[in-house]
Amino acid sequence: MKNTDKKRVLREMLFARRFEERCYEAYVERNIGGFLHLYPGEEACAFGVLEAAQPGHDYVITSYRDHVHAIKAGSDPRHIMAELFARETGVSKGRGGSMHIFDVAHRFMGGYALVGGPFPLAAGIAKGIQMQGGNEICICFLGDAANNQGTFHESLNMAALWNLPVLYVCENNLYGIGTRIDRSTAVLDQYQRVSAYNIPSAQEDGQDFDLVHKAATKAVEHVRSGKGPYFLELMTYRYRGHSMSDSNAYRAKKEERMWSGRDPVIMLRDRLIDAGVLTLDEYTDMDTAVLDEIEDEVIRFATESPEPKVADVEKYVLAENDPWVRGGVQ
Amino acid sequence: MAEIMYWEAIMRAHDEEMANDPMVICMGEDIGVVGGTYKATSGLYDKYGEARVIDTPISENGYTGLGIGASFLGVRPIIEIMSVNFAWLAMDQIFNTAAKVRYMSGGQLTAPVVIRSPGGTAHQLGSQHSARMEKVFMGVAGLRVVTPSSPRQAYGLLKSAVRCNDPVFINEHELMYNMKGEVPGEEYFHPLEGSEIAREGRDVTLFGYNISVHWCLQAAEQLSKHHGIEAEVIDLYALSPLDRAGIRNSVSKTHRAVIVEEAEPAVGVGAEVMAIINEECFFELDAAPLRVSALNVPIPYNHALEKAALPNPGDVVAAVRGIFGV
Ligand SMILES: Cc1ncc(C[n+]2csc(CCOP(=O)(O)OP(=O)(O)O)c2C)c(N)n1
Ligand SMILES: [Mg+2]
């Protein structure tokens, strides 16, 4: 990967970091309601993997921690923020919220709130790809704790059985809400669990963009070449609580410090500075520009957008004027 | 018109829809090589191959979710769940994904899947193979629920359900697969909403759906023969949405109503139809509406106990006689 590309990615990752931090503030300001799950600390996972894939061409599906994946898939951050602000201009027209970002035009197939729910949906999207005969793949990002759902096993089995073009990415941040992985899961290395289904897998440092990108390139190439599913485990950490209502009291401060010492944005920044393609001043300017963009473009758009009309509350429940409901056009 | 069996009607609908559109697939346990527990997919595997007629692992939630995911890309899966009792395991994907994805995506995604399954009780299959779950499905927004009482409906409802852009649950019946009935020779699409008048009458309306339509018809014959009471029988083939206008029209004519359901009474079709009668035409009533339901017990194995737990045409006759005091 060229350094100019890495510089672009650095800006994108920084944007994602600042976007999420701004969501936190907007929640405190009561512009965002409900459950809000933020991504800071884990950026190298989404960016490393999707940089190795073809966002907008490949399908992406994930959990409720979904804003950043959607942005990298090609969604306009203004429309994501508008969704969080529950506006009609939101990607899901204000009906979804933080956990249900959908942007089908960019093949971002949704954020889902049921832990483990997307496993079979991703396999199904892959089945659809297979039937259409295209070279897309489906990439499914889920957490470590999701692997204890039955859907994990059911989906891996079917994906392997039918050779489906799906890449499962496990963002292992060591916790499912407040339960540490060793207290919920008998096998700590998640990538080992999929060997039961003869699915090739790998584990990688999820804080290092370059390493993730390299591992993901191999994974994507495997799936795209028709060799069936692949499972990539990325070791990572979320800085904030599980959601806004979580204070992180269950985590040792030492552990938190250890991980923030391996910040994915800072690591990529320093690598580019060491390579002589970026200066600290440039980075500071980049950060200022990002913060301004978020304020002037993203927040402003969301704030100025209208809310959905209350009269439209029953829209989108069922298909409108579907002729087959009346038995077709007879 | 030809007389064919309920299972043949379902098989014919599959065959025509799969021939019509290469994106129509069917999937479920033992539906391919075996041809389906009730033969409803027999012959399709040889004709369309294993990529479109898919024998799934015993992973109800998994393969239902897989079908839903495929439907996001324009695939039209017909998912058979071998017995409705097993559909409990797929509730997560049916309710949390299929029923809600259109709404929560602001209309961007839709899950045009058909999920078909035999509901109802057969003979001595025991508690875990005798659930009646239509009430569970019809209680959730975003899902259509239909339930065929005849081969004609079984054929036409499946045809329309495959083409409709909404997720549709088809509640079939284990005891009806071998029932014979007339099905049009030419292609026929049954509406997914509305109701049918199965028998005209003026004195009382009997509301039935699926197998209970037949109990109502039997009861109506007895009432006519022995008591001079002419019952109208309304076939509620669409359980969600229910046909408010059809319910109102019939009750406004007969002024009396009995709802006959195979399931336990709580939160069921009877309760819902009664609520609609209250809302739509309360002042048309000459008598309080009644429901004839199963007892509130898990279905027993013992034949006599099983019979006692379920409603039958005699119960319907008794309810109507009670209304008229005859
Ligand atoms: C089926 C289901 N059970 C429980 C929950 C509540 N819940 C939400 S997130 C979560 C933890 C999931 O952890 P993980 O899969 O590791 O993802 P992470 O949040 O760490 O990214 C739980 C228990 C839920 N949303 N869905
Ligand atoms: Mg986790």
Short mmCIF file of N, CA and C in Angstrom, two decimals, chain A residues 44-45 48-50 52-53 167-169 200-206 208-223 230-235:
data_model
loop_
_atom_site.label_atom_id
_atom_site.label_comp_id
_atom_site.label_asym_id
_atom_site.label_seq_id
_atom_site.Cartn_x
_atom_site.Cartn_y
_atom_site.Cartn_z
N ALA A 44 -8.78 0.38 13.50
CA ALA A 44 -7.94 -0.35 12.53
C ALA A 44 -8.65 -1.59 11.99
N CYS A 45 -9.60 -2.11 12.74
CA CYS A 45 -10.33 -3.30 12.29
C CYS A 45 -11.15 -2.98 11.05
N GLY A 48 -8.78 -1.46 8.23
CA GLY A 48 -7.84 -2.43 7.66
C GLY A 48 -8.55 -3.43 6.77
N VAL A 49 -9.70 -3.91 7.22
CA VAL A 49 -10.41 -4.92 6.45
C VAL A 49 -11.03 -4.30 5.20
N LEU A 50 -11.74 -3.20 5.37
CA LEU A 50 -12.48 -2.66 4.22
C LEU A 50 -11.54 -2.01 3.21
N ALA A 52 -8.92 -3.37 2.36
CA ALA A 52 -8.47 -4.53 1.58
C ALA A 52 -9.58 -5.08 0.68
N ALA A 53 -10.80 -4.62 0.91
CA ALA A 53 -11.94 -5.09 0.12
C ALA A 53 -12.39 -3.99 -0.84
N LEU A 167 -16.87 -13.44 4.47
CA LEU A 167 -15.72 -13.24 5.37
C LEU A 167 -16.26 -12.79 6.72
N TYR A 168 -16.06 -13.62 7.72
CA TYR A 168 -16.46 -13.24 9.07
C TYR A 168 -15.27 -12.60 9.77
N VAL A 169 -15.48 -11.39 10.25
CA VAL A 169 -14.42 -10.69 10.98
C VAL A 169 -14.86 -10.58 12.44
N PRO A 200 -10.83 -21.90 7.03
CA PRO A 200 -9.52 -21.30 7.30
C PRO A 200 -9.68 -20.00 8.09
N SER A 201 -8.71 -19.74 8.94
CA SER A 201 -8.86 -18.58 9.82
C SER A 201 -7.49 -18.04 10.21
N ALA A 202 -7.50 -16.85 10.77
CA ALA A 202 -6.25 -16.26 11.26
C ALA A 202 -6.58 -15.31 12.39
N GLN A 203 -5.56 -15.05 13.21
CA GLN A 203 -5.70 -14.08 14.29
C GLN A 203 -4.66 -12.99 14.04
N GLU A 204 -5.07 -11.74 14.23
CA GLU A 204 -4.13 -10.65 13.97
C GLU A 204 -4.31 -9.55 15.01
N ASP A 205 -3.26 -8.77 15.15
CA ASP A 205 -3.28 -7.58 16.00
C ASP A 205 -4.24 -6.56 15.39
N GLY A 206 -5.33 -6.31 16.07
CA GLY A 206 -6.34 -5.42 15.51
C GLY A 206 -6.06 -3.94 15.73
N ASP A 208 -3.10 -2.57 14.75
CA ASP A 208 -2.10 -2.16 13.75
C ASP A 208 -2.72 -2.21 12.36
N PHE A 209 -2.97 -1.04 11.81
CA PHE A 209 -3.64 -0.97 10.51
C PHE A 209 -2.93 -1.82 9.46
N ASP A 210 -1.61 -1.71 9.41
CA ASP A 210 -0.86 -2.42 8.36
C ASP A 210 -1.04 -3.93 8.48
N LEU A 211 -0.97 -4.41 9.71
CA LEU A 211 -1.11 -5.86 9.91
C LEU A 211 -2.53 -6.33 9.57
N VAL A 212 -3.51 -5.54 9.98
CA VAL A 212 -4.89 -5.90 9.66
C VAL A 212 -5.07 -5.92 8.15
N HIS A 213 -4.56 -4.89 7.52
CA HIS A 213 -4.72 -4.77 6.07
C HIS A 213 -4.10 -5.97 5.36
N LYS A 214 -2.95 -6.38 5.84
CA LYS A 214 -2.25 -7.50 5.22
C LYS A 214 -3.04 -8.81 5.41
N ALA A 215 -3.47 -9.01 6.64
CA ALA A 215 -4.23 -10.24 6.92
C ALA A 215 -5.56 -10.25 6.15
N ALA A 216 -6.17 -9.07 6.08
CA ALA A 216 -7.46 -8.98 5.40
C ALA A 216 -7.31 -9.16 3.90
N THR A 217 -6.21 -8.69 3.35
CA THR A 217 -5.98 -8.85 1.92
C THR A 217 -5.98 -10.33 1.56
N LYS A 218 -5.30 -11.11 2.40
CA LYS A 218 -5.26 -12.55 2.18
C LYS A 218 -6.66 -13.16 2.34
N ALA A 219 -7.36 -12.70 3.37
CA ALA A 219 -8.69 -13.24 3.64
C ALA A 219 -9.66 -12.93 2.49
N VAL A 220 -9.64 -11.68 2.06
CA VAL A 220 -10.55 -11.24 0.99
C VAL A 220 -10.25 -12.00 -0.29
N GLU A 221 -8.97 -12.14 -0.56
CA GLU A 221 -8.55 -12.85 -1.78
C GLU A 221 -9.02 -14.31 -1.75
N HIS A 222 -8.93 -14.92 -0.57
CA HIS A 222 -9.40 -16.30 -0.41
C HIS A 222 -10.89 -16.40 -0.75
N VAL A 223 -11.67 -15.52 -0.14
CA VAL A 223 -13.12 -15.60 -0.32
C VAL A 223 -13.50 -15.24 -1.76
N TYR A 230 -14.13 -17.50 5.22
CA TYR A 230 -12.87 -17.28 5.94
C TYR A 230 -13.24 -16.54 7.23
N PHE A 231 -12.43 -16.78 8.25
CA PHE A 231 -12.70 -16.15 9.55
C PHE A 231 -11.45 -15.44 10.02
N LEU A 232 -11.57 -14.15 10.25
CA LEU A 232 -10.42 -13.35 10.69
C LEU A 232 -10.70 -12.75 12.06
N GLU A 233 -9.86 -13.11 13.01
CA GLU A 233 -10.02 -12.58 14.37
C GLU A 233 -9.04 -11.44 14.59
N LEU A 234 -9.55 -10.32 15.06
CA LEU A 234 -8.71 -9.15 15.28
C LEU A 234 -8.75 -8.79 16.76
N MET A 235 -7.57 -8.74 17.38
CA MET A 235 -7.49 -8.45 18.81
C MET A 235 -7.50 -6.95 19.01
#
